[in-house]
Coordinates of C-alpha atoms and ligand atoms in Angstrom, one line a residue:
M1 CA 130.5 -5.6 74.0
R2 CA 127.1 -4.1 75.1
S3 CA 125.4 -7.0 76.6
D4 CA 122.0 -5.3 76.6
V5 CA 122.1 -5.4 72.8
I6 CA 124.3 -8.4 72.0
L7 CA 123.0 -11.3 74.0
T8 CA 125.3 -14.0 72.7
D9 CA 128.9 -14.7 71.8
L10 CA 127.7 -15.9 68.4
P11 CA 129.0 -12.8 66.5
D12 CA 132.5 -13.4 67.9
K13 CA 132.3 -17.1 67.1
V14 CA 131.2 -16.3 63.5
D15 CA 134.3 -14.1 63.1
T16 CA 136.4 -17.1 64.2
Y17 CA 134.6 -19.2 61.7
I18 CA 135.2 -16.7 58.9
E19 CA 138.9 -16.4 59.9
E20 CA 139.3 -20.2 59.8
Q21 CA 137.4 -20.6 56.5
L22 CA 138.7 -17.6 54.5
L23 CA 141.8 -16.1 56.2
S24 CA 143.9 -19.2 56.9
Q25 CA 146.5 -18.2 54.3
D26 CA 146.9 -14.7 55.7
D27 CA 149.5 -15.7 58.3
I28 CA 151.6 -12.4 58.2
P29 CA 148.9 -10.2 59.8
A30 CA 148.2 -13.0 62.4
Q31 CA 151.9 -13.1 63.3
V32 CA 151.9 -9.3 63.7
L33 CA 148.9 -9.4 65.9
A34 CA 150.6 -12.0 68.2
Y35 CA 153.6 -9.6 68.4
H36 CA 151.4 -6.7 69.3
Q37 CA 149.8 -8.8 72.1
A38 CA 153.2 -9.7 73.4
Q39 CA 154.2 -6.0 73.3
R40 CA 151.1 -5.2 75.3
M41 CA 149.8 -2.8 72.7
P42 CA 146.1 -1.7 73.1
M43 CA 144.2 -4.3 71.0
I44 CA 142.1 -1.7 69.3
N45 CA 143.2 -2.9 65.9
M46 CA 140.6 -3.8 63.2
A47 CA 139.3 -7.4 63.2
P48 CA 141.2 -9.6 60.7
N49 CA 138.2 -9.9 58.3
Q50 CA 138.0 -6.1 58.3
G51 CA 141.7 -5.8 57.6
K52 CA 141.2 -8.2 54.7
L53 CA 138.3 -6.0 53.5
L54 CA 140.7 -3.1 53.2
N55 CA 143.2 -5.3 51.4
L56 CA 140.5 -6.5 48.9
L57 CA 139.2 -2.9 48.3
I58 CA 142.7 -1.8 47.4
R59 CA 143.1 -4.6 44.9
M60 CA 139.7 -4.1 43.5
S61 CA 140.2 -0.3 43.0
G62 CA 143.8 -0.6 41.9
A63 CA 144.8 2.0 44.6
K64 CA 148.6 2.6 44.7
R65 CA 149.0 5.6 46.8
I66 CA 147.5 5.3 50.3
L67 CA 147.2 7.6 53.2
E68 CA 146.5 6.3 56.7
I69 CA 145.6 8.5 59.7
G70 CA 146.4 6.6 62.9
T71 CA 149.1 4.0 62.6
L72 CA 148.9 2.4 66.1
G73 CA 151.0 -0.8 65.7
G74 CA 150.6 -0.9 62.0
Y75 CA 148.2 -3.8 61.8
S76 CA 145.8 -2.3 59.2
T77 CA 148.8 -0.7 57.5
I78 CA 150.2 -4.1 56.9
W79 CA 146.9 -5.5 55.5
M80 CA 147.0 -2.6 53.1
A81 CA 150.7 -2.9 52.2
L82 CA 150.2 -6.6 51.4
A83 CA 147.6 -5.5 48.7
L84 CA 150.0 -3.1 46.9
P85 CA 151.9 -3.7 43.8
A86 CA 155.7 -3.2 43.9
E87 CA 155.5 0.6 43.1
G88 CA 152.7 1.1 45.7
K89 CA 153.2 3.3 48.7
I90 CA 151.5 4.1 52.0
V91 CA 152.0 7.2 54.1
T92 CA 150.9 6.6 57.7
L93 CA 150.6 9.2 60.4
D94 CA 150.8 8.8 64.2
F95 CA 151.5 11.0 67.2
D96 CA 152.8 8.3 69.5
E97 CA 156.4 7.4 69.1
N98 CA 156.0 4.3 71.3
Y99 CA 153.4 3.0 69.0
L100 CA 155.5 3.8 65.9
E101 CA 158.4 1.9 67.4
V102 CA 156.2 -1.2 67.4
A103 CA 154.9 -0.3 64.0
R104 CA 158.4 -0.1 62.5
A105 CA 159.3 -3.6 63.9
S106 CA 156.0 -4.9 62.6
F107 CA 156.6 -3.6 59.1
A108 CA 160.1 -5.3 59.1
M109 CA 158.5 -8.5 60.3
A110 CA 155.9 -8.3 57.5
K111 CA 158.7 -7.3 55.0
V112 CA 156.7 -4.3 53.8
S113 CA 159.0 -1.5 55.2
D114 CA 160.0 -0.3 51.8
K115 CA 156.3 0.5 50.9
I116 CA 155.6 2.5 54.0
E117 CA 156.5 6.1 55.0
I118 CA 155.9 6.9 58.6
R119 CA 155.2 10.5 59.6
H120 CA 155.5 11.2 63.3
G121 CA 153.5 14.2 64.7
S122 CA 150.0 15.6 65.0
A123 CA 147.9 14.3 62.1
R124 CA 146.8 17.9 61.5
Q125 CA 150.3 19.1 60.9
S126 CA 151.3 16.1 58.8
L127 CA 148.2 16.6 56.6
L128 CA 149.1 20.3 56.2
D129 CA 152.6 19.2 55.2
L130 CA 151.2 16.8 52.7
I131 CA 148.9 19.5 51.3
A132 CA 151.8 21.8 50.8
E133 CA 153.9 19.1 49.1
K134 CA 151.0 18.3 46.8
E135 CA 150.7 22.0 45.9
Q136 CA 154.4 22.0 45.1
N137 CA 153.9 19.0 42.9
K138 CA 156.1 16.9 45.1
Q139 CA 153.2 14.5 45.9
A140 CA 150.4 13.0 43.8
P141 CA 146.9 12.8 45.2
F142 CA 146.1 9.7 47.2
D143 CA 144.0 6.9 45.7
L144 CA 142.6 5.7 49.1
I145 CA 142.6 7.2 52.5
F146 CA 141.9 5.4 55.8
I147 CA 140.9 7.5 58.8
D148 CA 141.4 5.6 62.1
A149 CA 142.8 8.1 64.7
D150 CA 141.2 10.2 67.4
K151 CA 137.6 10.3 66.4
E152 CA 136.8 13.8 67.6
N153 CA 139.0 15.3 64.8
N154 CA 137.4 13.2 62.1
P155 CA 135.7 16.3 60.5
L156 CA 139.0 18.2 60.4
Y157 CA 140.8 15.2 58.9
L158 CA 138.2 14.8 56.3
R159 CA 138.5 18.4 55.3
L160 CA 142.2 18.2 55.0
C161 CA 142.1 14.8 53.3
L162 CA 140.0 16.3 50.5
Q163 CA 142.9 18.6 49.6
V164 CA 145.1 15.6 48.9
S165 CA 142.4 13.7 47.0
R166 CA 141.2 13.6 43.4
S167 CA 138.0 12.5 41.7
G168 CA 137.8 8.8 42.4
T169 CA 139.7 8.8 45.7
V170 CA 138.2 6.4 48.2
I171 CA 137.9 7.6 51.8
I172 CA 137.2 5.0 54.6
A173 CA 136.7 5.8 58.3
D174 CA 136.7 3.3 61.1
N175 CA 134.6 3.2 64.2
V176 CA 131.5 5.1 63.0
V177 CA 128.9 3.2 65.1
R178 CA 130.6 2.6 68.5
D179 CA 128.0 0.2 70.0
G180 CA 125.2 2.4 68.7
K181 CA 126.3 5.4 70.8
L182 CA 126.2 7.2 67.4
I183 CA 122.5 7.6 67.7
T184 CA 122.2 7.8 71.6
A185 CA 121.4 11.5 72.0
S186 CA 122.5 11.5 75.6
D187 CA 126.0 10.5 74.7
K188 CA 127.9 13.7 74.2
A189 CA 131.5 12.4 74.5
P190 CA 133.9 14.3 72.1
N191 CA 134.6 11.2 70.1
I192 CA 131.0 10.4 69.5
R193 CA 130.3 14.0 68.6
G194 CA 133.2 13.8 66.2
I195 CA 131.7 10.8 64.5
R196 CA 128.3 12.5 64.2
S197 CA 129.9 15.6 62.7
Y198 CA 131.8 13.3 60.3
Y199 CA 128.4 11.9 59.0
Q200 CA 127.1 15.5 58.7
A201 CA 130.2 16.5 56.7
L202 CA 129.8 13.5 54.4
Q203 CA 126.1 14.4 53.9
E204 CA 126.7 18.1 53.3
N205 CA 129.6 17.8 50.8
P206 CA 128.4 17.4 47.2
L207 CA 131.8 16.1 46.3
L208 CA 131.3 13.0 48.4
D209 CA 129.1 10.0 47.8
S210 CA 129.0 7.7 50.8
T211 CA 127.6 4.8 52.7
A212 CA 128.3 3.2 56.1
I213 CA 128.0 -0.4 57.3
Q214 CA 127.7 -1.8 60.7
T215 CA 130.2 -4.5 61.8
M216 CA 129.8 -7.1 64.5
G217 CA 132.0 -9.7 65.8
S218 CA 135.4 -10.1 67.5
K219 CA 135.7 -6.3 67.9
G220 CA 132.2 -5.8 69.1
W221 CA 129.6 -3.6 67.4
D222 CA 131.0 -0.8 65.2
G223 CA 131.1 0.3 61.6
L224 CA 132.9 1.6 58.6
A225 CA 132.0 4.7 56.5
I226 CA 133.0 4.4 52.9
S227 CA 133.0 7.4 50.5
I228 CA 134.1 8.2 47.0
V229 CA 135.2 11.7 45.9
I230 CA 133.0 12.7 42.9
Ligands
LIG301 C1 139.3 2.6 69.8 C2 139.9 3.1 68.6 C3 139.8 2.5 67.4 O1 140.3 2.9 66.3 C4 139.2 1.2 67.4 O2 139.1 0.6 66.2 C5 138.6 0.7 68.5 C6 138.7 1.4 69.7 C7 139.5 3.4 71.1 O3 140.1 4.4 71.1 O4 138.9 2.9 72.0
LIG302 MG1 139.7 1.8 64.6

C-alpha cells in the first residue's frame, strides 16, 4: 500500500474485523483462497468483503446470467456463483490456461462447476464469439457483467460488453482507482490510461449511468465502477 497516503494498518485491520463480524459463515470462498495461496497463485483476487458485495448485488438485482472477464483462480467467480439460483449461469473468460486449471479445481471444490462455463482465449475473441451467438439467438443478454482483466483493454471490453447487454444490465469494473494513480497525471502506464479511458467511455455513453467508489483495506487502496445500462 502507498505509505505516503495510508499511514496506518488500520484499514487492513478493519477488513479483518468486517470479515470476522459479517463473513464468518462464508467458509467456501475462504477455503478457495487458502487453496490459491497453496498453489502460489498471484493473490490479486478481490478482498472477501468485496466478493461478498458482488454476491449481494446479484441477489438484490436477481441477476441470473453473468459474464466475467478475467477468471484468474475463480475466487470472484465463486462468490458470484454462490449467489445464483439453480438455473443461473456464469460465463467466465481468461487467457491463461494455468490459471484456468486452478479455477476448474476451485469450482469443483466450491461445488459450483455446473453453473460456470469457462471460455479460454483472448477476451476480445471470446466477446466477439458471444456477440455472434447472441445475434444468432443462441445466447440471451447478460444481466450482470464483471470486468476484471487487463486494465488497458477496459474501453474495448466495455464496448463489446454493451453488445451482449440489455436495458438494466449491470456492469461492474474492478481496480478503477489503483492507489490514486488514476488522477496522477505523470502516470502514463497503459493500465492506468486504460482506466482513465474507461471513465471517459462511461461519461460519454448516454446509455450508461454510473458511479465509482473507492475501496480501502486488505487489498490496499482501489475502487469499483458500477454502471447500469439505460
Ligand atoms: C492486479 C489486478 C487486479 O485485478 C487486481 O484486483 C489487483 C491487482 C494486477 O494486475 O496487479
Ligand atoms: Mg481486480
